[in-house]
CSV table of C-alpha atoms and ligand atoms in Angstrom, one decimal:
chain,number,residue,atom,x,y,z
J,1,MET,CA,29.3,13.7,-14.6
J,2,ASN,CA,32.4,13.1,-12.4
J,3,ASN,CA,35.8,13.6,-13.7
J,4,GLN,CA,36.7,9.9,-14.2
J,5,GLN,CA,37.5,8.8,-17.7
J,6,VAL,CA,34.4,7.4,-19.4
J,7,ASP,CA,34.8,3.6,-19.8
J,8,CYS,CA,32.8,2.1,-22.6
J,9,GLY,CA,33.1,-1.4,-21.2
J,10,CYS,CA,35.1,-2.4,-24.3
J,11,ASP,CA,37.5,-4.6,-22.2
J,12,THR,CA,34.6,-7.0,-21.7
J,13,ILE,CA,33.7,-9.2,-24.6
J,14,PRO,CA,30.0,-8.8,-25.1
J,15,GLN,CA,28.1,-12.1,-24.8
J,16,PRO,CA,25.8,-13.0,-27.7
J,17,LEU,CA,22.1,-12.2,-27.0
J,18,LEU,CA,20.3,-15.1,-25.5
J,19,SER,CA,16.7,-15.9,-26.2
J,20,ILE,CA,14.3,-15.8,-23.3
J,21,ASP,CA,13.7,-19.6,-23.7
J,22,GLU,CA,17.4,-20.4,-23.5
J,23,ALA,CA,17.9,-18.2,-20.5
J,24,LEU,CA,14.9,-19.6,-18.7
J,25,LYS,CA,16.0,-23.2,-19.4
J,26,ILE,CA,19.5,-22.5,-18.0
J,27,LEU,CA,17.9,-21.0,-14.9
J,28,ILE,CA,15.3,-23.6,-14.3
J,29,ASP,CA,17.8,-26.5,-14.9
J,30,SER,CA,20.1,-25.1,-12.2
J,31,ALA,CA,17.4,-24.4,-9.6
J,32,LYS,CA,17.9,-26.8,-6.7
J,33,VAL,CA,14.7,-27.9,-4.9
J,34,THR,CA,15.0,-27.3,-1.2
J,35,ASN,CA,15.1,-30.6,0.6
J,36,SER,CA,14.2,-29.6,4.1
J,37,THR,CA,10.6,-30.1,5.2
J,38,GLN,CA,8.6,-29.4,8.3
J,39,LEU,CA,5.3,-30.7,9.7
J,40,ILE,CA,2.9,-27.9,10.6
J,41,GLU,CA,-0.7,-27.5,11.8
J,42,LEU,CA,-3.3,-26.9,9.0
J,43,ASP,CA,-3.9,-23.3,9.9
J,44,GLY,CA,-0.2,-22.4,9.1
J,45,THR,CA,-0.1,-24.2,5.7
J,46,LEU,CA,-1.8,-21.6,3.5
J,47,ASN,CA,0.4,-20.9,0.4
J,48,ARG,CA,3.0,-23.4,1.6
J,49,MET,CA,4.3,-26.0,-0.8
J,50,LEU,CA,3.3,-29.6,0.0
J,51,ALA,CA,6.3,-31.8,0.5
J,52,ILE,CA,4.6,-35.3,0.0
J,53,ASP,CA,1.6,-36.8,-1.7
J,54,ILE,CA,-1.3,-36.9,0.7
J,55,HIS,CA,-3.4,-40.1,0.8
J,56,ALA,CA,-6.9,-40.5,2.3
J,57,ASP,CA,-7.2,-43.1,5.0
J,58,ILE,CA,-11.0,-42.9,4.9
J,59,SER,CA,-13.7,-42.4,2.3
J,60,VAL,CA,-15.6,-39.2,2.4
J,61,PRO,CA,-18.4,-39.4,3.2
J,62,SER,CA,-17.7,-42.5,5.2
J,63,PHE,CA,-21.3,-43.5,5.2
J,64,ASP,CA,-24.3,-43.1,2.9
J,65,ASN,CA,-26.1,-40.0,4.0
J,66,SER,CA,-29.0,-37.7,3.1
J,67,ALA,CA,-28.5,-34.8,0.8
J,68,MET,CA,-31.7,-33.2,2.0
J,69,ASP,CA,-34.0,-32.5,4.9
J,70,GLY,CA,-36.8,-35.0,4.3
J,71,TYR,CA,-37.8,-38.6,4.8
J,72,ALA,CA,-35.9,-41.7,4.2
J,73,ILE,CA,-38.3,-44.4,3.1
J,74,ASN,CA,-38.3,-48.1,2.4
J,75,LEU,CA,-39.8,-48.1,-1.1
J,76,LYS,CA,-41.4,-51.3,-2.1
J,77,GLU,CA,-40.9,-52.9,-5.5
J,78,ASN,CA,-44.4,-52.0,-6.8
J,79,GLN,CA,-44.0,-48.4,-5.7
J,80,ILE,CA,-40.9,-47.6,-7.8
J,81,ASN,CA,-41.5,-44.8,-10.3
J,82,LYS,CA,-45.2,-45.0,-9.9
J,83,ALA,CA,-47.3,-41.9,-9.2
J,84,GLY,CA,-50.0,-41.7,-6.7
J,85,GLY,CA,-50.8,-41.4,-3.1
J,86,PHE,CA,-48.4,-43.7,-1.3
J,87,ALA,CA,-48.3,-43.4,2.5
J,88,PHE,CA,-45.4,-44.2,4.8
J,89,GLU,CA,-45.6,-44.3,8.6
J,90,ILE,CA,-43.0,-42.2,10.3
J,91,THR,CA,-41.2,-44.5,12.8
J,92,ASP,CA,-37.9,-42.7,13.4
J,93,ARG,CA,-36.1,-39.3,13.5
J,94,ILE,CA,-32.5,-39.0,12.5
J,95,PRO,CA,-30.7,-35.7,12.9
J,96,ALA,CA,-27.1,-35.3,11.5
J,97,GLY,CA,-24.7,-36.8,14.0
J,98,SER,CA,-27.0,-39.7,15.1
J,99,THR,CA,-27.9,-43.1,13.6
J,100,GLY,CA,-31.4,-44.5,13.1
J,101,GLU,CA,-33.0,-47.9,13.4
J,102,ALA,CA,-33.5,-50.2,10.5
J,103,LEU,CA,-36.6,-49.3,8.5
J,104,ALA,CA,-39.5,-51.7,8.2
J,105,PRO,CA,-41.3,-52.0,4.8
J,106,GLY,CA,-43.7,-49.1,4.2
J,107,CYS,CA,-42.1,-47.0,6.9
J,108,ALA,CA,-40.3,-43.6,6.8
J,109,ALA,CA,-37.7,-41.9,9.0
J,110,ARG,CA,-37.6,-38.1,9.4
J,111,ILE,CA,-34.1,-37.4,8.3
J,112,PHE,CA,-31.9,-34.3,8.0
J,113,THR,CA,-29.0,-33.3,5.7
J,114,GLY,CA,-25.9,-35.2,6.4
J,115,ALA,CA,-27.6,-37.9,8.6
J,116,PRO,CA,-26.8,-41.5,7.9
J,117,ILE,CA,-29.3,-43.4,5.7
J,118,PRO,CA,-30.9,-46.0,7.9
J,119,LYS,CA,-30.7,-49.7,7.1
J,120,ASN,CA,-33.4,-50.8,4.5
J,121,ALA,CA,-34.0,-47.2,3.3
J,122,ASN,CA,-33.6,-47.1,-0.4
J,123,THR,CA,-34.5,-43.4,-1.2
J,124,VAL,CA,-34.9,-40.0,0.4
J,125,LEU,CA,-37.9,-37.7,-0.3
J,126,MET,CA,-37.5,-34.0,0.0
J,127,GLN,CA,-39.7,-32.6,2.7
J,128,GLU,CA,-41.3,-30.3,0.2
J,129,GLU,CA,-42.7,-33.3,-1.7
J,130,CYS,CA,-44.4,-34.9,1.3
J,131,TRP,CA,-47.8,-34.2,2.9
J,132,LEU,CA,-48.1,-34.9,6.6
J,133,ILE,CA,-51.3,-36.7,7.3
J,134,GLU,CA,-53.1,-38.5,10.3
J,135,ASN,CA,-51.9,-36.1,12.9
J,136,LYS,CA,-48.4,-36.0,11.4
J,137,SER,CA,-47.9,-39.7,12.0
J,138,LYS,CA,-47.6,-40.5,8.3
J,139,ILE,CA,-46.4,-38.9,5.0
J,140,GLU,CA,-48.2,-39.1,1.7
J,141,VAL,CA,-46.4,-38.7,-1.6
J,142,TYR,CA,-48.0,-38.2,-5.0
J,143,LYS,CA,-45.0,-37.8,-7.4
J,144,PRO,CA,-43.3,-40.9,-8.9
J,145,ILE,CA,-40.3,-41.9,-6.7
J,146,SER,CA,-37.2,-43.5,-8.0
J,147,LEU,CA,-34.6,-45.5,-6.0
J,148,GLY,CA,-31.6,-43.7,-4.5
J,149,GLU,CA,-32.9,-40.2,-4.7
J,150,ASN,CA,-31.1,-37.6,-2.5
J,151,ILE,CA,-28.7,-40.1,-1.2
J,152,ARG,CA,-25.0,-39.2,-1.1
J,153,PRO,CA,-23.2,-42.5,-1.3
J,154,MET,CA,-20.1,-43.3,0.8
J,155,GLY,CA,-17.0,-42.2,-1.1
J,156,ASN,CA,-18.9,-39.7,-3.2
J,157,ASP,CA,-16.1,-37.1,-2.6
J,158,ILE,CA,-13.0,-39.2,-1.8
J,159,GLN,CA,-12.2,-42.9,-2.0
J,160,SER,CA,-10.1,-44.3,0.7
J,161,GLY,CA,-6.5,-44.9,-0.3
J,162,GLY,CA,-6.4,-42.4,-3.2
J,163,VAL,CA,-4.0,-39.4,-3.5
J,164,ILE,CA,-6.0,-36.3,-2.6
J,165,LEU,CA,-3.3,-33.7,-2.8
J,166,PRO,CA,-0.1,-34.0,-4.9
J,167,LYS,CA,3.4,-33.2,-3.7
J,168,GLY,CA,4.4,-29.7,-4.9
J,169,LYS,CA,0.9,-28.2,-4.6
J,170,ARG,CA,0.8,-24.7,-3.2
J,171,LEU,CA,-1.8,-25.1,-0.5
J,172,GLN,CA,-5.0,-23.1,-1.0
J,173,PRO,CA,-8.0,-22.9,1.4
J,174,GLN,CA,-9.8,-25.7,-0.4
J,175,ASP,CA,-6.7,-28.0,-0.2
J,176,ILE,CA,-6.4,-27.4,3.5
J,177,ALA,CA,-10.1,-28.1,3.9
J,178,LEU,CA,-9.8,-31.4,1.9
J,179,ALA,CA,-7.0,-32.6,4.2
J,180,ALA,CA,-9.2,-31.7,7.2
J,181,SER,CA,-12.1,-33.7,5.7
J,182,VAL,CA,-10.1,-36.9,5.8
J,183,GLY,CA,-9.0,-36.2,9.4
J,184,ILE,CA,-5.5,-34.9,8.8
J,185,ASP,CA,-4.4,-32.1,11.2
J,186,LYS,CA,-0.8,-31.5,10.1
J,187,LEU,CA,0.9,-31.4,6.7
J,188,SER,CA,4.5,-31.8,5.7
J,189,VAL,CA,5.6,-28.7,3.7
J,190,PHE,CA,8.9,-27.5,2.3
J,191,HIS,CA,10.8,-25.0,4.5
J,192,LYS,CA,10.5,-21.4,3.2
J,193,ILE,CA,13.5,-20.5,1.2
J,194,LYS,CA,15.7,-17.6,2.4
J,195,VAL,CA,16.3,-14.8,-0.1
J,196,GLY,CA,18.8,-12.1,0.6
J,197,VAL,CA,18.3,-8.8,-1.2
J,198,PHE,CA,20.1,-5.5,-1.6
J,199,PHE,CA,19.9,-2.6,-4.0
J,200,THR,CA,22.8,-0.9,-5.8
J,201,GLY,CA,22.9,2.7,-6.8
J,202,ASP,CA,24.4,5.8,-5.1
J,203,GLU,CA,21.4,7.7,-6.3
J,204,LEU,CA,19.0,5.7,-4.1
J,205,VAL,CA,17.3,7.2,-1.1
J,206,ASN,CA,14.6,5.6,1.0
J,207,PRO,CA,11.1,7.0,1.0
J,208,GLY,CA,10.6,9.2,4.1
J,209,ASN,CA,13.7,11.3,3.4
J,210,THR,CA,14.2,14.4,1.3
J,211,LEU,CA,15.7,14.0,-2.1
J,212,GLN,CA,18.9,15.9,-3.0
J,213,GLN,CA,19.7,16.8,-6.5
J,214,GLY,CA,20.2,13.7,-8.7
J,215,GLN,CA,18.7,11.3,-6.2
J,216,ILE,CA,15.7,9.1,-6.6
J,217,PHE,CA,13.6,7.1,-4.2
J,218,ASN,CA,14.3,3.4,-4.1
J,219,SER,CA,11.1,1.8,-5.4
J,220,ASN,CA,12.6,-1.6,-6.4
J,221,ARG,CA,13.2,-2.3,-2.7
J,222,TYR,CA,9.4,-2.3,-2.2
J,223,SER,CA,8.4,-4.2,-5.4
J,224,LEU,CA,11.0,-6.9,-4.7
J,225,VAL,CA,10.2,-7.4,-1.1
J,226,ALA,CA,6.5,-7.5,-1.9
J,227,LEU,CA,7.1,-9.9,-4.8
J,228,LEU,CA,9.1,-12.2,-2.5
J,229,ASN,CA,6.5,-12.0,0.3
J,230,ASN,CA,3.9,-13.0,-2.3
J,231,LEU,CA,5.9,-16.1,-3.0
J,232,GLY,CA,6.2,-16.9,0.7
J,233,CYS,CA,10.0,-16.4,0.9
J,234,GLU,CA,11.9,-15.4,4.0
J,235,ILE,CA,13.7,-12.2,3.3
J,236,ILE,CA,17.0,-10.7,4.6
J,237,ASN,CA,17.1,-7.2,3.3
J,238,LEU,CA,20.4,-5.3,3.5
J,239,GLY,CA,18.9,-2.2,1.9
J,240,ASN,CA,20.8,0.3,-0.3
J,241,ILE,CA,24.4,-0.6,-1.0
J,242,LYS,CA,27.0,1.9,-2.2
J,243,ASP,CA,28.3,1.6,-5.7
J,244,THR,CA,31.7,0.4,-4.8
J,245,PHE,CA,33.4,-3.0,-5.3
J,246,ASN,CA,34.1,-3.4,-1.6
J,247,ALA,CA,30.5,-2.6,-0.4
J,248,THR,CA,29.1,-5.0,-3.0
J,249,CYS,CA,31.5,-7.8,-1.9
J,250,ASP,CA,30.7,-7.1,1.8
J,251,ALA,CA,26.9,-7.3,1.1
J,252,LEU,CA,27.3,-10.6,-0.8
J,253,LYS,CA,29.5,-12.1,1.9
J,254,ALA,CA,27.0,-11.1,4.6
J,255,LEU,CA,24.2,-12.9,2.8
J,256,LYS,CA,25.8,-15.9,1.1
J,257,SER,CA,26.0,-18.4,3.9
J,258,ALA,CA,22.5,-17.4,5.4
J,259,CYS,CA,20.6,-17.5,2.1
J,260,ASP,CA,19.5,-20.0,-0.6
J,261,LEU,CA,19.3,-17.1,-3.1
J,262,ILE,CA,20.5,-13.5,-3.4
J,263,ILE,CA,18.6,-11.1,-5.6
J,264,THR,CA,19.8,-7.6,-6.3
J,265,THR,CA,18.6,-4.8,-8.6
J,266,GLY,CA,20.8,-2.5,-10.6
J,267,GLY,CA,24.5,-2.6,-11.4
J,268,VAL,CA,24.3,-5.4,-13.9
J,269,SER,CA,25.4,-3.5,-17.0
J,270,VAL,CA,29.1,-3.3,-17.7
J,271,GLY,CA,29.7,0.4,-17.0
J,272,GLU,CA,32.3,1.3,-14.5
J,273,GLU,CA,29.6,2.1,-11.9
J,274,ASP,CA,28.3,-1.5,-12.1
J,275,TYR,CA,30.0,-3.7,-9.5
J,276,ILE,CA,27.8,-6.7,-9.4
J,277,LYS,CA,29.8,-8.5,-12.1
J,278,PRO,CA,33.3,-8.1,-10.6
J,279,ALA,CA,32.1,-8.7,-7.1
J,280,ILE,CA,30.3,-12.0,-7.9
J,281,GLU,CA,33.2,-13.1,-10.1
J,282,GLN,CA,35.5,-12.5,-7.1
J,283,LEU,CA,33.3,-14.6,-4.8
J,284,GLY,CA,31.7,-17.2,-7.1
J,285,GLN,CA,30.5,-17.6,-10.7
J,286,LEU,CA,28.6,-15.3,-12.8
J,287,ASN,CA,26.9,-15.2,-16.2
J,288,LEU,CA,26.0,-11.8,-17.3
J,289,TRP,CA,23.3,-12.3,-19.8
J,290,ARG,CA,22.1,-10.0,-22.5
J,291,ILE,CA,18.7,-11.4,-23.2
J,292,LYS,CA,16.5,-10.7,-26.3
J,293,ILE,CA,13.8,-9.2,-24.2
J,294,LYS,CA,12.3,-5.7,-23.6
J,295,PRO,CA,12.1,-4.5,-20.9
J,296,GLY,CA,15.1,-6.0,-19.1
J,297,LYS,CA,18.0,-6.9,-21.5
J,298,PRO,CA,20.7,-7.3,-18.9
J,299,LEU,CA,20.3,-10.1,-16.3
J,300,ALA,CA,22.9,-11.6,-14.1
J,301,PHE,CA,22.8,-15.2,-13.0
J,302,GLY,CA,25.3,-17.1,-11.0
J,303,ASN,CA,26.2,-18.5,-7.6
J,304,LEU,CA,28.3,-18.0,-4.5
J,305,GLY,CA,28.9,-21.6,-3.4
J,306,ARG,CA,25.6,-23.1,-2.6
J,307,CYS,CA,23.8,-19.8,-2.7
J,308,ALA,CA,22.2,-18.9,-6.1
J,309,PHE,CA,22.4,-15.3,-7.4
J,310,ILE,CA,20.1,-13.4,-9.7
J,311,GLY,CA,20.9,-9.8,-10.6
J,312,LEU,CA,17.9,-7.9,-11.9
J,313,PRO,CA,18.2,-4.7,-13.9
J,314,GLY,CA,17.8,-1.4,-12.1
J,315,ASN,CA,14.9,0.2,-14.0
J,316,PRO,CA,11.8,-0.5,-12.0
J,317,VAL,CA,9.6,-2.0,-14.8
J,318,SER,CA,12.6,-4.1,-16.0
J,319,ALA,CA,13.2,-5.3,-12.5
J,320,MET,CA,9.6,-6.3,-12.0
J,321,VAL,CA,9.2,-7.9,-15.4
J,322,THR,CA,12.4,-9.9,-15.2
J,323,PHE,CA,11.5,-11.0,-11.7
J,324,LEU,CA,8.2,-12.3,-12.9
J,325,LEU,CA,9.5,-14.0,-16.0
J,326,PHE,CA,12.8,-15.4,-14.7
J,327,ALA,CA,13.1,-15.2,-10.9
J,328,ARG,CA,9.6,-16.3,-10.1
J,329,PRO,CA,9.7,-19.7,-11.8
J,330,PHE,CA,13.2,-20.2,-10.5
J,331,ILE,CA,12.1,-19.5,-6.9
J,332,LYS,CA,8.9,-21.7,-7.3
J,333,LYS,CA,11.1,-24.6,-8.4
J,334,MET,CA,13.4,-24.1,-5.5
J,335,GLN,CA,10.4,-24.1,-3.2
J,336,GLY,CA,9.4,-27.5,-4.5
J,337,ALA,CA,6.4,-26.4,-6.6
J,338,GLY,CA,5.2,-29.1,-9.0
J,339,HIS,CA,4.0,-26.4,-11.4
J,340,TYR,CA,6.5,-23.5,-11.6
J,341,LEU,CA,6.4,-22.1,-15.1
J,342,ASN,CA,4.2,-19.1,-15.9
J,343,THR,CA,0.9,-19.9,-17.6
J,344,ALA,CA,0.2,-18.0,-20.8
J,345,PHE,CA,-3.4,-17.2,-21.5
J,346,LYS,CA,-4.6,-15.8,-24.9
J,347,ALA,CA,-5.8,-12.3,-25.6
J,348,GLN,CA,-6.6,-10.2,-28.6
J,349,THR,CA,-4.8,-7.0,-29.2
J,350,ASN,CA,-6.7,-3.7,-29.7
J,351,PHE,CA,-3.6,-2.2,-31.3
J,352,ASP,CA,-1.4,-2.6,-34.4
J,353,TRP,CA,2.3,-3.4,-34.2
J,354,ASN,CA,3.9,-1.7,-37.2
J,355,LYS,CA,7.6,-2.0,-36.5
J,356,PRO,CA,9.3,-5.4,-36.2
J,357,LYS,CA,11.6,-5.5,-33.2
J,358,SER,CA,14.7,-7.6,-32.6
J,359,ARG,CA,13.8,-8.4,-29.0
J,360,ARG,CA,10.7,-10.1,-27.7
J,361,GLU,CA,8.6,-7.5,-25.9
J,362,PHE,CA,6.4,-7.7,-22.9
J,363,VAL,CA,4.0,-4.8,-23.0
J,364,CYS,CA,1.6,-3.5,-20.4
J,365,VAL,CA,-2.0,-3.9,-21.4
J,366,ARG,CA,-5.4,-3.6,-19.8
J,367,LEU,CA,-8.2,-5.8,-20.9
J,368,ASP,CA,-11.5,-4.4,-22.0
J,369,HIS,CA,-14.1,-6.8,-20.8
J,370,THR,CA,-17.1,-4.9,-22.3
J,371,THR,CA,-16.4,-6.4,-25.8
J,372,PHE,CA,-16.3,-10.0,-26.9
J,373,PRO,CA,-13.7,-11.3,-27.4
J,374,THR,CA,-12.1,-9.3,-24.6
J,375,LYS,CA,-9.6,-6.8,-26.1
J,376,ALA,CA,-6.2,-5.8,-24.8
J,377,ASN,CA,-5.5,-2.1,-24.8
J,378,LEU,CA,-1.9,-0.9,-24.8
J,379,TYR,CA,-0.5,1.6,-22.3
J,380,PRO,CA,0.7,4.6,-24.4
J,381,LYS,CA,4.1,4.8,-22.8
J,382,GLN,CA,6.0,1.5,-22.7
J,383,CYS,CA,9.3,2.5,-21.0
J,384,SER,CA,11.4,0.5,-18.5
J,385,ASP,CA,11.3,3.4,-16.1
J,386,VAL,CA,7.5,4.1,-16.3
J,387,LEU,CA,6.2,2.2,-13.2
J,388,SER,CA,2.8,3.8,-13.7
J,389,SER,CA,2.4,1.4,-16.7
J,390,MET,CA,2.5,-1.6,-14.4
J,391,VAL,CA,0.0,0.0,-12.0
J,392,TRP,CA,-2.4,0.8,-14.9
J,393,ALA,CA,-2.0,-2.7,-16.5
J,394,ASP,CA,-3.8,-5.9,-15.6
J,395,GLY,CA,-1.3,-8.0,-17.6
J,396,LEU,CA,1.5,-8.3,-20.0
J,397,ILE,CA,1.2,-9.2,-23.7
J,398,GLU,CA,4.1,-11.1,-25.2
J,399,ILE,CA,5.0,-9.7,-28.7
J,400,PRO,CA,7.2,-12.1,-30.6
J,401,GLU,CA,10.4,-10.7,-32.1
J,402,LYS,CA,10.5,-9.6,-35.7
J,403,THR,CA,6.8,-9.4,-36.1
J,404,THR,CA,4.2,-6.9,-37.3
J,405,PHE,CA,0.4,-7.2,-37.0
J,406,LYS,CA,-2.8,-5.4,-37.2
J,407,LEU,CA,-5.4,-4.9,-34.5
J,408,GLY,CA,-7.1,-8.2,-33.5
J,409,GLU,CA,-3.9,-10.4,-33.2
J,410,ILE,CA,-4.2,-13.2,-30.7
J,411,LEU,CA,-1.1,-13.3,-28.5
J,412,ASN,CA,0.1,-14.7,-25.2
J,413,PHE,CA,-1.2,-12.8,-22.2
J,414,TYR,CA,0.1,-13.1,-18.6
J,415,PRO,CA,-2.4,-11.7,-16.2
J,416,LEU,CA,-0.8,-9.8,-13.3
J,417,ASN,CA,-3.1,-11.3,-10.8
J,418,GLU,CA,-1.8,-14.7,-11.8
J,419,LEU,CA,1.8,-13.6,-11.9
J,420,LEU,CA,1.5,-11.9,-8.5
J,421,SER,CA,-0.2,-14.8,-6.7
V,1,LIG,P1,21.4,0.4,-13.3
V,1,LIG,O1,20.9,-0.9,-13.7
V,1,LIG,O2,22.1,0.4,-12.0
V,1,LIG,O3,22.2,1.0,-14.4
V,1,LIG,O4,20.1,1.4,-13.2
V,1,LIG,C1,19.3,1.6,-14.3
V,1,LIG,C2,18.3,2.7,-13.9
V,1,LIG,O5,17.4,2.2,-12.9
V,1,LIG,C3,18.9,4.0,-13.4
V,1,LIG,O6,18.1,5.1,-13.9
V,1,LIG,C4,18.7,3.9,-11.9
V,1,LIG,O7,18.6,5.1,-11.3
V,1,LIG,C5,17.4,3.1,-11.8
V,1,LIG,N1,17.3,2.4,-10.6
V,1,LIG,C6,18.3,1.5,-10.1
V,1,LIG,N2,18.0,1.0,-8.9
V,1,LIG,C7,16.7,1.5,-8.6
V,1,LIG,C8,15.9,1.3,-7.5
V,1,LIG,N3,16.2,0.5,-6.5
V,1,LIG,N4,14.7,2.0,-7.5
V,1,LIG,C9,14.3,2.8,-8.6
V,1,LIG,N5,15.1,3.0,-9.6
V,1,LIG,C10,16.3,2.4,-9.7
V,2,LIG,MG1,23.3,1.7,-11.0
């Protein structure tokens, strides 16, 4: 301990504890959707947020076509659904990419998957159901044949004029392929948002260096940058910032005009080594929240002019969990996502909860898929500094405040692979 007088932070009036839902609502309501868009080639659109509804100008397929390699035939009225030895003369051959002639009654065209159905053909036989006879000039069929077999009608996938991709969709491989299937080569997406980050704490040292007494490696720098990369943000990283008022102000000033959002970790408590609060208050507005959540009670939210600010707690698990629960939906809304709130799944606990807690808890669990229903096992050490718990876990279970339960309780479950996508 240094020789400064210990300050208990009593000059600051503690704010009442906010519920998670209240805090999230305030955050989400104040998230401003970016309004700048860009038109980019399909290959560059993966994971980007679509800025407009996409309509189809054509139907897909744009012509009736064969679903099989086989024979397109002109089935006569008296042959429909009848069994027994009908023969059709092969008069045409239609590979995919070409068009055939109109079929005469009683005739067949050799046809391949994706080739257009010729005029007058009313059904397609799979080649496996046909016997080639008379020196392969005819086919004979024994099974009953119905009309329209193995024909993929025009518009089977997409009807011309309809919306195929909604604004705000985060583009996935299948979305990009769907746009390509209607002939679109570029898509309008929202610009990436710019997020400035820095890390407070005089104890922080970057990996690759040797630790001196009392120092720790900065792990939040890596989780935060990776989390932001996952979300497709542009990042300006100022690295470790000294625990002084001036250094904190300088970092904020350096980022505020270049960024849509600044995120920091650490320094959001109200001890005299925590400079986020006074620095933001000097340069903008700040709410220092105490949220009824574990891990991660303190969270700072504010703005420096048009640049939003989120201050995450310093403990590594708290920083990650509060990022996932609060910053992630906030960022997704800023990015223009139509769906930005986290999705809760359900899971059954394989543990009891004997002591009611005043804060809602998000605990690290791993699902056991060898039983039905799947059961969630609890990591034995749930501490805000135990990063191994996040590495072990495949999700977070939400335990409501003031509750107890016995093994088998069904609760909200947030899979990490969903939260980290
Ligand atoms: P603070 O919120 O600044 O009071 O920090 C709370 C705890 O988190 C302290 O034990 C810090 O050493 C630790 N901590 C703060 N920042 C980081 C970081 N970037 N990486 C790892 N641990 C951190
Ligand atoms: Mg600190």
